[in-house]
mmCIF file of C-alpha atoms and ligand atoms in Angstrom:
data_model
loop_
_atom_site.group_PDB
_atom_site.id
_atom_site.type_symbol
_atom_site.label_atom_id
_atom_site.label_comp_id
_atom_site.label_asym_id
_atom_site.label_seq_id
_atom_site.Cartn_x
_atom_site.Cartn_y
_atom_site.Cartn_z
ATOM 1 C CA MET A 13 143.574 43.622 176.385
ATOM 2 C CA ALA A 14 145.916 46.438 175.483
ATOM 3 C CA GLN A 15 146.979 47.339 171.965
ATOM 4 C CA LEU A 16 150.726 47.797 171.475
ATOM 5 C CA LEU A 17 152.952 49.414 168.874
ATOM 6 C CA ILE A 18 156.122 47.363 168.448
ATOM 7 C CA THR A 19 159.004 49.072 166.642
ATOM 8 C CA GLY A 20 161.619 46.725 165.174
ATOM 9 C CA GLY A 21 159.319 43.732 165.554
ATOM 10 C CA ALA A 22 160.936 41.807 162.693
ATOM 11 C CA GLY A 23 164.334 41.596 164.413
ATOM 12 C CA PHE A 24 165.726 38.894 166.679
ATOM 13 C CA ILE A 25 164.332 40.112 169.994
ATOM 14 C CA GLY A 26 161.370 41.933 168.441
ATOM 15 C CA SER A 27 160.011 38.823 166.714
ATOM 16 C CA HIS A 28 160.200 36.731 169.887
ATOM 17 C CA ALA A 29 158.505 39.550 171.783
ATOM 18 C CA CYS A 30 155.696 39.770 169.200
ATOM 19 C CA LEU A 31 154.952 36.079 169.676
ATOM 20 C CA SER A 32 155.035 36.339 173.444
ATOM 21 C CA PHE A 33 152.722 39.393 173.533
ATOM 22 C CA LEU A 34 150.286 37.761 171.088
ATOM 23 C CA GLU A 35 150.202 34.615 173.208
ATOM 24 C CA SER A 36 149.414 36.783 176.230
ATOM 25 C CA GLY A 37 146.398 38.273 174.442
ATOM 26 C CA TYR A 38 147.725 41.674 173.309
ATOM 27 C CA SER A 39 146.972 43.092 169.842
ATOM 28 C CA LEU A 40 149.949 44.463 167.954
ATOM 29 C CA VAL A 41 150.869 47.000 165.321
ATOM 30 C CA VAL A 42 154.414 46.253 164.174
ATOM 31 C CA ILE A 43 156.565 48.759 162.323
ATOM 32 C CA ASP A 44 159.917 47.726 160.849
ATOM 33 C CA ASN A 45 162.050 48.959 157.954
ATOM 34 C CA TYR A 46 163.500 45.446 157.507
ATOM 35 C CA SER A 47 167.098 46.748 157.525
ATOM 36 C CA ASN A 48 168.070 44.038 159.998
ATOM 37 C CA GLY A 49 164.852 42.090 160.362
ATOM 38 C CA SER A 50 162.910 39.611 158.303
ATOM 39 C CA ILE A 51 159.330 39.489 157.076
ATOM 40 C CA GLU A 52 159.686 35.701 157.203
ATOM 41 C CA ALA A 53 160.208 35.950 160.991
ATOM 42 C CA LEU A 54 156.859 37.733 161.287
ATOM 43 C CA LYS A 55 155.131 35.179 159.044
ATOM 44 C CA ARG A 56 156.369 32.501 161.412
ATOM 45 C CA VAL A 57 155.148 34.510 164.404
ATOM 46 C CA THR A 58 151.675 34.517 162.796
ATOM 47 C CA GLN A 59 151.818 30.721 162.423
ATOM 48 C CA LEU A 60 153.205 30.016 165.886
ATOM 49 C CA ALA A 61 150.526 32.249 167.450
ATOM 50 C CA SER A 62 147.879 30.381 165.376
ATOM 51 C CA LEU A 63 146.449 33.653 164.046
ATOM 52 C CA GLU A 64 143.853 33.452 161.271
ATOM 53 C CA LYS A 65 144.910 35.049 157.979
ATOM 54 C CA GLY A 66 143.964 38.729 158.122
ATOM 55 C CA SER A 67 143.584 38.642 161.913
ATOM 56 C CA LYS A 68 143.091 42.107 163.361
ATOM 57 C CA ARG A 69 145.386 41.225 166.265
ATOM 58 C CA LEU A 70 148.559 41.706 164.210
ATOM 59 C CA LYS A 71 149.086 44.559 161.769
ATOM 60 C CA LEU A 72 152.428 44.654 159.930
ATOM 61 C CA LEU A 73 153.674 47.945 158.525
ATOM 62 C CA SER A 74 156.824 48.600 156.573
ATOM 63 C CA GLY A 75 158.088 51.939 157.851
ATOM 64 C CA ASP A 76 160.837 53.878 159.520
ATOM 65 C CA ILE A 77 160.985 55.379 163.009
ATOM 66 C CA CYS A 78 162.812 58.372 161.528
ATOM 67 C CA ASN A 79 159.823 59.109 159.287
ATOM 68 C CA ILE A 80 157.086 61.141 160.984
ATOM 69 C CA SER A 81 154.356 60.138 158.565
ATOM 70 C CA ASP A 82 155.214 56.412 158.890
ATOM 71 C CA LEU A 83 154.815 56.752 162.648
ATOM 72 C CA ASP A 84 151.539 58.670 162.429
ATOM 73 C CA SER A 85 150.231 56.064 159.962
ATOM 74 C CA ALA A 86 151.101 53.357 162.476
ATOM 75 C CA PHE A 87 149.165 55.129 165.251
ATOM 76 C CA ASN A 88 146.240 55.686 162.891
ATOM 77 C CA SER A 89 146.247 52.190 161.396
ATOM 78 C CA VAL A 90 143.875 50.784 164.006
ATOM 79 C CA ASP A 91 140.497 51.946 165.309
ATOM 80 C CA GLU A 92 141.406 51.390 168.957
ATOM 81 C CA ARG A 93 144.006 53.585 170.581
ATOM 82 C CA ILE A 94 147.592 52.355 171.017
ATOM 83 C CA ASP A 95 148.102 51.937 174.767
ATOM 84 C CA ALA A 96 151.871 51.459 174.820
ATOM 85 C CA VAL A 97 154.986 51.273 172.653
ATOM 86 C CA ILE A 98 157.659 48.583 172.902
ATOM 87 C CA HIS A 99 160.640 50.201 171.235
ATOM 88 C CA PHE A 100 163.180 47.729 169.819
ATOM 89 C CA ALA A 101 164.089 49.474 166.554
ATOM 90 C CA GLY A 102 167.671 50.675 166.366
ATOM 91 C CA LEU A 103 171.174 49.939 165.186
ATOM 92 C CA LYS A 104 173.155 47.653 167.470
ATOM 93 C CA ALA A 105 176.622 46.740 166.221
ATOM 94 C CA VAL A 106 179.347 48.165 168.443
ATOM 95 C CA GLY A 107 182.081 48.065 165.744
ATOM 96 C CA GLU A 108 179.862 49.627 163.096
ATOM 97 C CA SER A 109 178.916 52.407 165.518
ATOM 98 C CA ILE A 110 182.569 53.451 165.688
ATOM 99 C CA GLU A 111 182.750 53.590 161.868
ATOM 100 C CA ILE A 112 179.469 55.444 161.252
ATOM 101 C CA PRO A 113 178.610 57.240 164.512
ATOM 102 C CA LEU A 114 176.329 59.834 162.896
ATOM 103 C CA LYS A 115 174.069 57.123 161.525
ATOM 104 C CA TYR A 116 173.813 55.659 165.049
ATOM 105 C CA TRP A 117 172.832 59.038 166.513
ATOM 106 C CA GLU A 118 170.366 59.642 163.685
ATOM 107 C CA VAL A 119 168.573 56.297 164.015
ATOM 108 C CA ASN A 120 168.878 55.502 167.725
ATOM 109 C CA VAL A 121 168.455 59.011 169.125
ATOM 110 C CA GLY A 122 166.785 60.879 166.235
ATOM 111 C CA GLY A 123 164.418 57.967 165.599
ATOM 112 C CA THR A 124 163.465 57.776 169.270
ATOM 113 C CA LEU A 125 162.788 61.541 169.355
ATOM 114 C CA CYS A 126 160.469 61.163 166.345
ATOM 115 C CA LEU A 127 158.754 58.270 168.087
ATOM 116 C CA LEU A 128 158.270 60.193 171.354
ATOM 117 C CA GLU A 129 156.823 63.173 169.444
ATOM 118 C CA ALA A 130 154.470 60.828 167.602
ATOM 119 C CA MET A 131 153.451 59.275 170.926
ATOM 120 C CA LYS A 132 152.615 62.724 172.315
ATOM 121 C CA ARG A 133 150.623 63.664 169.220
ATOM 122 C CA ASN A 134 148.679 60.432 169.517
ATOM 123 C CA ASN A 135 148.187 60.626 173.266
ATOM 124 C CA CYS A 136 150.218 57.558 174.156
ATOM 125 C CA ARG A 137 152.544 57.945 177.142
ATOM 126 C CA THR A 138 153.726 54.435 177.959
ATOM 127 C CA ILE A 139 156.998 53.095 176.556
ATOM 128 C CA VAL A 140 159.319 50.156 177.160
ATOM 129 C CA PHE A 141 162.755 50.972 175.751
ATOM 130 C CA SER A 142 165.511 48.521 174.752
ATOM 131 C CA SER A 143 168.599 49.849 176.480
ATOM 132 C CA SER A 144 171.807 47.905 176.949
ATOM 133 C CA ALA A 145 174.391 46.954 179.554
ATOM 134 C CA THR A 146 176.839 48.596 177.182
ATOM 135 C CA VAL A 147 175.925 51.927 178.865
ATOM 136 C CA TYR A 148 178.117 50.884 181.829
ATOM 137 C CA GLY A 149 181.335 50.803 179.773
ATOM 138 C CA TYR A 150 184.200 49.243 181.759
ATOM 139 C CA PRO A 151 182.480 48.017 184.939
ATOM 140 C CA LYS A 152 184.093 48.995 188.235
ATOM 141 C CA GLU A 153 182.261 46.357 190.253
ATOM 142 C CA ILE A 154 180.758 42.952 189.488
ATOM 143 C CA PRO A 155 177.841 42.322 189.582
ATOM 144 C CA ILE A 156 176.823 45.594 187.911
ATOM 145 C CA SER A 157 173.926 47.340 189.599
ATOM 146 C CA GLU A 158 171.699 49.968 188.024
ATOM 147 C CA SER A 159 173.365 52.655 190.146
ATOM 148 C CA ALA A 160 176.811 51.968 188.616
ATOM 149 C CA PRO A 161 178.328 54.877 186.654
ATOM 150 C CA ILE A 162 177.106 55.349 183.086
ATOM 151 C CA GLU A 163 180.306 55.628 181.047
ATOM 152 C CA PRO A 164 179.780 54.207 177.556
ATOM 153 C CA ILE A 165 182.932 53.537 175.549
ATOM 154 C CA ASN A 166 181.497 53.457 172.030
ATOM 155 C CA PRO A 167 178.915 55.443 170.030
ATOM 156 C CA TYR A 168 176.376 52.617 170.275
ATOM 157 C CA GLY A 169 176.509 52.813 174.081
ATOM 158 C CA SER A 170 176.454 56.624 173.981
ATOM 159 C CA THR A 171 173.231 56.594 171.948
ATOM 160 C CA LYS A 172 171.551 54.204 174.404
ATOM 161 C CA ALA A 173 172.636 56.375 177.350
ATOM 162 C CA ALA A 174 171.406 59.504 175.521
ATOM 163 C CA VAL A 175 167.948 57.992 174.992
ATOM 164 C CA GLU A 176 167.777 57.032 178.667
ATOM 165 C CA ASN A 177 168.510 60.689 179.527
ATOM 166 C CA ILE A 178 165.839 61.923 177.142
ATOM 167 C CA LEU A 179 163.360 59.570 178.795
ATOM 168 C CA PHE A 180 164.357 60.754 182.306
ATOM 169 C CA ASP A 181 163.850 64.371 181.253
ATOM 170 C CA LEU A 182 160.508 63.603 179.674
ATOM 171 C CA ALA A 183 159.273 61.796 182.773
ATOM 172 C CA LYS A 184 160.260 64.782 184.931
ATOM 173 C CA SER A 185 158.710 67.326 182.618
ATOM 174 C CA GLU A 186 155.250 65.821 182.325
ATOM 175 C CA PRO A 187 153.519 63.659 184.868
ATOM 176 C CA GLY A 188 151.651 60.806 183.279
ATOM 177 C CA TRP A 189 154.522 59.218 181.373
ATOM 178 C CA ARG A 190 155.140 55.568 182.172
ATOM 179 C CA ILE A 191 158.654 54.593 181.105
ATOM 180 C CA ALA A 192 160.773 51.464 181.463
ATOM 181 C CA SER A 193 164.384 51.379 180.218
ATOM 182 C CA LEU A 194 165.558 47.789 180.136
ATOM 183 C CA ARG A 195 169.326 47.283 180.152
ATOM 184 C CA TYR A 196 169.901 43.985 178.362
ATOM 185 C CA PHE A 197 172.981 41.923 179.074
ATOM 186 C CA ASN A 198 173.796 39.331 176.337
ATOM 187 C CA PRO A 199 170.588 38.069 174.656
ATOM 188 C CA VAL A 200 171.021 34.660 173.001
ATOM 189 C CA GLY A 201 169.044 31.463 172.343
ATOM 190 C CA ALA A 202 165.941 31.016 170.224
ATOM 191 C CA HIS A 203 162.287 30.015 170.426
ATOM 192 C CA PRO A 204 162.113 26.362 171.560
ATOM 193 C CA SER A 205 160.187 25.400 168.401
ATOM 194 C CA GLY A 206 163.304 26.129 166.311
ATOM 195 C CA PHE A 207 161.223 28.333 163.972
ATOM 196 C CA LEU A 208 162.348 31.733 165.303
ATOM 197 C CA GLY A 209 165.918 32.701 166.031
ATOM 198 C CA GLU A 210 168.807 35.062 165.422
ATOM 199 C CA ASP A 211 169.678 35.625 161.754
ATOM 200 C CA PRO A 212 172.407 38.263 161.499
ATOM 201 C CA ASN A 213 173.270 39.858 158.163
ATOM 202 C CA GLY A 214 176.734 38.851 156.942
ATOM 203 C CA VAL A 215 179.431 37.559 159.279
ATOM 204 C CA PRO A 216 178.076 37.592 162.835
ATOM 205 C CA ASN A 217 179.872 39.701 165.451
ATOM 206 C CA ASN A 218 178.462 37.815 168.409
ATOM 207 C CA LEU A 219 179.542 34.580 170.013
ATOM 208 C CA PHE A 220 176.368 32.445 169.859
ATOM 209 C CA PRO A 221 175.528 32.937 166.168
ATOM 210 C CA LEU A 222 179.194 32.364 165.302
ATOM 211 C CA ILE A 223 179.401 29.065 167.184
ATOM 212 C CA SER A 224 176.040 27.924 165.757
ATOM 213 C CA GLN A 225 177.235 28.664 162.222
ATOM 214 C CA ILE A 226 180.443 26.703 162.891
ATOM 215 C CA GLY A 227 178.232 23.794 164.011
ATOM 216 C CA VAL A 228 176.384 23.697 160.668
ATOM 217 C CA GLY A 229 179.618 24.067 158.701
ATOM 218 C CA ARG A 230 179.166 27.659 157.518
ATOM 219 C CA ARG A 231 182.384 28.699 159.311
ATOM 220 C CA SER A 232 185.453 26.712 160.213
ATOM 221 C CA GLN A 233 186.656 27.960 163.591
ATOM 222 C CA LEU A 234 186.078 30.379 166.427
ATOM 223 C CA GLU A 235 188.607 33.070 167.131
ATOM 224 C CA VAL A 236 188.603 33.387 170.909
ATOM 225 C CA PHE A 237 189.373 37.000 171.736
ATOM 226 C CA GLY A 238 191.919 36.786 174.553
ATOM 227 C CA ALA A 239 193.317 33.820 176.493
ATOM 228 C CA ASN A 240 194.742 35.709 179.455
ATOM 229 C CA TRP A 241 191.814 37.620 180.931
ATOM 230 C CA PRO A 242 191.819 37.629 184.751
ATOM 231 C CA THR A 243 189.172 34.866 184.879
ATOM 232 C CA PRO A 244 189.436 31.217 186.008
ATOM 233 C CA ASP A 245 189.987 29.835 182.475
ATOM 234 C CA GLY A 246 191.481 32.986 180.903
ATOM 235 C CA SER A 247 188.531 33.646 178.541
ATOM 236 C CA ALA A 248 186.084 36.535 179.058
ATOM 237 C CA ILE A 249 182.872 36.180 181.054
ATOM 238 C CA ARG A 250 179.410 37.456 180.091
ATOM 239 C CA ASP A 251 175.899 37.282 181.496
ATOM 240 C CA TYR A 252 173.970 35.476 178.746
ATOM 241 C CA ILE A 253 170.189 35.713 178.867
ATOM 242 C CA HIS A 254 167.795 33.488 176.934
ATOM 243 C CA VAL A 255 165.684 35.537 174.514
ATOM 244 C CA MET A 256 162.511 33.926 175.922
ATOM 245 C CA ASP A 257 163.444 35.092 179.432
ATOM 246 C CA LEU A 258 164.233 38.519 178.001
ATOM 247 C CA VAL A 259 160.838 38.919 176.334
ATOM 248 C CA GLU A 260 159.089 37.726 179.482
ATOM 249 C CA GLY A 261 160.985 40.544 181.237
ATOM 250 C CA HIS A 262 159.378 42.997 178.784
ATOM 251 C CA ARG A 263 155.928 41.663 179.572
ATOM 252 C CA ALA A 264 156.584 41.970 183.283
ATOM 253 C CA ALA A 265 157.815 45.569 182.843
ATOM 254 C CA LEU A 266 154.802 46.514 180.734
ATOM 255 C CA GLU A 267 152.401 45.062 183.287
ATOM 256 C CA VAL A 268 154.007 47.123 186.056
ATOM 257 C CA LEU A 269 153.703 50.262 183.906
ATOM 258 C CA ILE A 270 150.075 49.604 183.009
ATOM 259 C CA ASP A 271 148.829 48.358 186.397
ATOM 260 C CA GLN A 272 150.572 50.752 188.763
ATOM 261 C CA GLU A 273 150.676 54.538 189.165
ATOM 262 C CA PRO A 274 152.677 56.361 186.449
ATOM 263 C CA GLN A 275 156.365 55.776 187.054
ATOM 264 C CA SER A 276 159.713 55.562 185.278
ATOM 265 C CA PHE A 277 162.424 53.078 185.992
ATOM 266 C CA VAL A 278 165.659 51.628 184.673
ATOM 267 C CA VAL A 279 166.336 47.964 185.277
ATOM 268 C CA ASN A 280 168.927 45.360 184.297
ATOM 269 C CA LEU A 281 167.689 42.299 182.441
ATOM 270 C CA GLY A 282 170.289 39.617 183.048
ATOM 271 C CA SER A 283 170.598 36.300 184.827
ATOM 272 C CA GLY A 284 173.076 37.412 187.482
ATOM 273 C CA LYS A 285 175.346 34.533 186.394
ATOM 274 C CA GLY A 286 178.433 34.643 184.217
ATOM 275 C CA HIS A 287 179.874 32.158 181.738
ATOM 276 C CA SER A 288 183.234 32.234 179.998
ATOM 277 C CA VAL A 289 183.705 31.864 176.251
ATOM 278 C CA LEU A 290 185.175 28.388 176.832
ATOM 279 C CA GLU A 291 182.195 27.335 178.952
ATOM 280 C CA VAL A 292 179.893 28.422 176.121
ATOM 281 C CA VAL A 293 181.986 26.454 173.600
ATOM 282 C CA ASN A 294 181.771 23.362 175.840
ATOM 283 C CA ALA A 295 178.013 23.685 176.302
ATOM 284 C CA PHE A 296 177.586 23.931 172.530
ATOM 285 C CA GLU A 297 179.760 20.935 171.857
ATOM 286 C CA THR A 298 177.701 18.940 174.363
ATOM 287 C CA VAL A 299 174.270 19.833 172.957
ATOM 288 C CA SER A 300 175.266 19.604 169.294
ATOM 289 C CA GLY A 301 177.730 16.722 169.378
ATOM 290 C CA LYS A 302 179.885 18.864 167.028
ATOM 291 C CA LYS A 303 183.436 20.070 167.636
ATOM 292 C CA CYS A 304 183.983 23.828 167.724
ATOM 293 C CA PRO A 305 187.628 24.379 166.792
ATOM 294 C CA CYS A 306 189.068 27.385 168.664
ATOM 295 C CA ASN A 307 191.975 29.625 167.756
ATOM 296 C CA PHE A 308 193.137 31.938 170.535
ATOM 297 C CA VAL A 309 193.855 35.445 169.253
ATOM 298 C CA GLY A 310 194.387 38.855 170.862
ATOM 299 C CA ARG A 311 191.711 40.726 172.799
ATOM 300 C CA ARG A 312 189.043 42.596 170.824
ATOM 301 C CA LEU A 313 189.184 46.382 171.210
ATOM 302 C CA GLY A 314 186.672 47.573 173.820
ATOM 303 C CA ASP A 315 186.026 44.126 175.358
ATOM 304 C CA VAL A 316 185.955 43.715 179.139
ATOM 305 C CA ALA A 317 187.015 40.718 181.248
ATOM 306 C CA CYS A 318 183.682 40.260 182.919
ATOM 307 C CA SER A 319 180.141 41.600 182.686
ATOM 308 C CA ILE A 320 177.462 40.219 185.007
ATOM 309 C CA ALA A 321 174.179 41.850 185.978
ATOM 310 C CA ASP A 322 173.037 42.524 189.482
ATOM 311 C CA ALA A 323 169.587 41.082 188.771
ATOM 312 C CA ARG A 324 167.978 41.834 192.147
ATOM 313 C CA LEU A 325 166.085 44.981 191.176
ATOM 314 C CA ALA A 326 164.281 43.182 188.334
ATOM 315 C CA LYS A 327 163.077 40.564 190.782
ATOM 316 C CA GLU A 328 161.966 43.169 193.337
ATOM 317 C CA LEU A 329 160.340 45.586 190.909
ATOM 318 C CA LEU A 330 158.993 43.280 188.211
ATOM 319 C CA GLY A 331 158.725 39.959 190.041
ATOM 320 C CA TRP A 332 160.777 38.575 187.150
ATOM 321 C CA GLU A 333 163.899 36.469 187.008
ATOM 322 C CA THR A 334 165.493 34.236 184.384
ATOM 323 C CA LYS A 335 164.437 30.588 184.253
ATOM 324 C CA ARG A 336 166.648 29.191 181.490
ATOM 325 C CA ASN A 337 170.301 28.213 181.899
ATOM 326 C CA LEU A 338 173.330 27.986 179.613
ATOM 327 C CA MET A 339 172.363 24.494 178.427
ATOM 328 C CA ASP A 340 168.861 25.724 177.462
ATOM 329 C CA MET A 341 170.365 28.706 175.608
ATOM 330 C CA SER A 342 172.862 26.492 173.778
ATOM 331 C CA TYR A 343 170.277 23.831 172.963
ATOM 332 C CA ASP A 344 167.744 26.319 171.567
ATOM 333 C CA SER A 345 170.368 28.247 169.550
ATOM 334 C CA TRP A 346 171.646 24.994 168.079
ATOM 335 C CA ASN A 347 168.141 23.677 167.379
ATOM 336 C CA TRP A 348 167.296 26.881 165.474
ATOM 337 C CA GLN A 349 170.526 26.815 163.445
ATOM 338 C CA LYS A 350 170.242 23.093 162.700
ATOM 339 C CA ILE A 351 166.691 23.486 161.341
ATOM 340 C CA ASN A 352 167.519 26.774 159.552
ATOM 341 C CA PRO A 353 171.206 26.576 158.592
ATOM 342 C CA PHE A 354 170.876 29.774 156.529
ATOM 343 C CA GLY A 355 168.486 31.518 158.861
ATOM 344 C CA TYR A 356 165.283 32.827 157.286
ATOM 345 C CA LYS A 357 166.764 32.618 153.790
ATOM 346 C CA THR A 358 167.036 29.302 151.974
ATOM 347 C CA ASN A 359 170.748 29.974 151.428
ATOM 348 C CA LYS A 360 173.138 32.960 151.586
HETATM 349 N N1 UFG P 418 183.950 36.502 171.419
HETATM 350 C C1 UFG P 418 185.018 35.761 170.959
HETATM 351 N N2 UFG P 418 185.105 35.558 169.620
HETATM 352 C C2 UFG P 418 184.181 36.042 168.735
HETATM 353 C C3 UFG P 418 183.080 36.794 169.230
HETATM 354 C C4 UFG P 418 182.991 37.010 170.583
HETATM 355 O O1 UFG P 418 185.877 35.314 171.719
HETATM 356 O O2 UFG P 418 184.355 35.823 167.523
HETATM 357 C C5 UFG P 418 183.842 36.740 172.868
HETATM 358 C C6 UFG P 418 183.914 38.218 173.217
HETATM 359 O O3 UFG P 418 185.239 38.622 173.352
HETATM 360 C C7 UFG P 418 183.114 38.249 174.516
HETATM 361 C C8 UFG P 418 182.081 37.147 174.344
HETATM 362 O O4 UFG P 418 182.571 36.313 173.302
HETATM 363 O O5 UFG P 418 183.947 37.888 175.581
HETATM 364 C C9 UFG P 418 180.725 37.692 173.956
HETATM 365 O O6 UFG P 418 180.877 38.504 172.822
HETATM 366 P P1 UFG P 418 179.627 39.067 171.991
HETATM 367 O O7 UFG P 418 180.189 39.798 170.805
HETATM 368 O O8 UFG P 418 178.667 37.978 171.741
HETATM 369 O O9 UFG P 418 178.935 40.055 173.010
HETATM 370 P P2 UFG P 418 179.494 41.358 173.760
HETATM 371 O O10 UFG P 418 179.539 41.049 175.223
HETATM 372 O O11 UFG P 418 180.733 41.853 173.154
HETATM 373 O O12 UFG P 418 178.386 42.437 173.427
HETATM 374 C C10 UFG P 418 177.012 42.157 173.527
HETATM 375 C C11 UFG P 418 176.269 42.892 172.410
HETATM 376 C C12 UFG P 418 176.327 44.368 172.628
HETATM 377 C C13 UFG P 418 175.835 44.699 174.008
HETATM 378 C C14 UFG P 418 176.572 43.917 175.057
HETATM 379 C C15 UFG P 418 175.919 44.192 176.396
HETATM 380 O O13 UFG P 418 176.825 42.566 171.142
HETATM 381 O O14 UFG P 418 175.479 44.996 171.687
HETATM 382 O O15 UFG P 418 176.531 42.541 174.772
HETATM 383 O O16 UFG P 418 176.626 43.695 177.444
HETATM 384 F F1 UFG P 418 175.980 45.997 174.236
#
């Protein structure tokens, strides 16, 4: 079974992916600088995957994708060659990217360049890249297909689009590269065990962690950004995707890259279904039995009324589609937060 390098494996999506790849038989080298990830998440991955202490199937390295020697050490940390890289590491907060754009370019674009150079040096030419639906900016048509214009409206989106371009150029320049850029819609939910989940630093920006924290009493109410969007209930609509579906999408993409002729593709990972903020609030109240008090405020800068993936290409190309619905996402997010009210820390 192949050996993978996972960058950013201690983060929300990365940790779920590590577990899923281990359960499928892959061996992993994980590199993370723990700026937005947790070593505790990886300890739990080890337990959930029932790995023996010191198992050679999971090597954890503290290191940075912007540091050439950290990357070379990762490639050289195992006797077998690294067959592919799953590249999650990066900065991901839209608002923060507007405040510190240079940092976003340095880490997301500079870090990926360092990683691609390290891959070349170490003769590894297969990569699955975490892109984002944010590259589409204000969508002109719903559902959003992969051929829609790429017009990011914030530095975070610009850095994701820039990396996609770098990957296109690389694929054209040298045959042999196998590249998948996966455009995530809104990843939410948690591992069904309740032992892995999303644990943002500080006040969350995103809807699901906010509502979950209201449920356990860490916050008092949800500010709903906009009550008069052109949607049936006036609140904005997003395509939420369960993190377990998302990581299964990565496995499907990797298998296509490994099993077929060298190729590069860009594909949406979404459910193809949209839910409004108020529908999400309702689903949460149902699964948790807790009230989520809402206060309607103005629209958030840069938000759009509706974002839903055209999910057909993923099904055609990868044979993958989402299996979990809004109730599953709400139940698993709530289960995680209920068991771990302060995330991976005992309290904050
Ligand atoms: N929302 C609120 N109140 C809040 C937080 C969010 O009403 O306190 C609303 C937003 O306005 C939006 C919906 O809940 O309508 C979802 O918001 P999130 O912040 O959870 O997610 P976004 O759709 O804004 O963005 C997410 C990621 C981005 C990614 C994008 C891709 O945060 O990194 O999905 O579509 F680029």
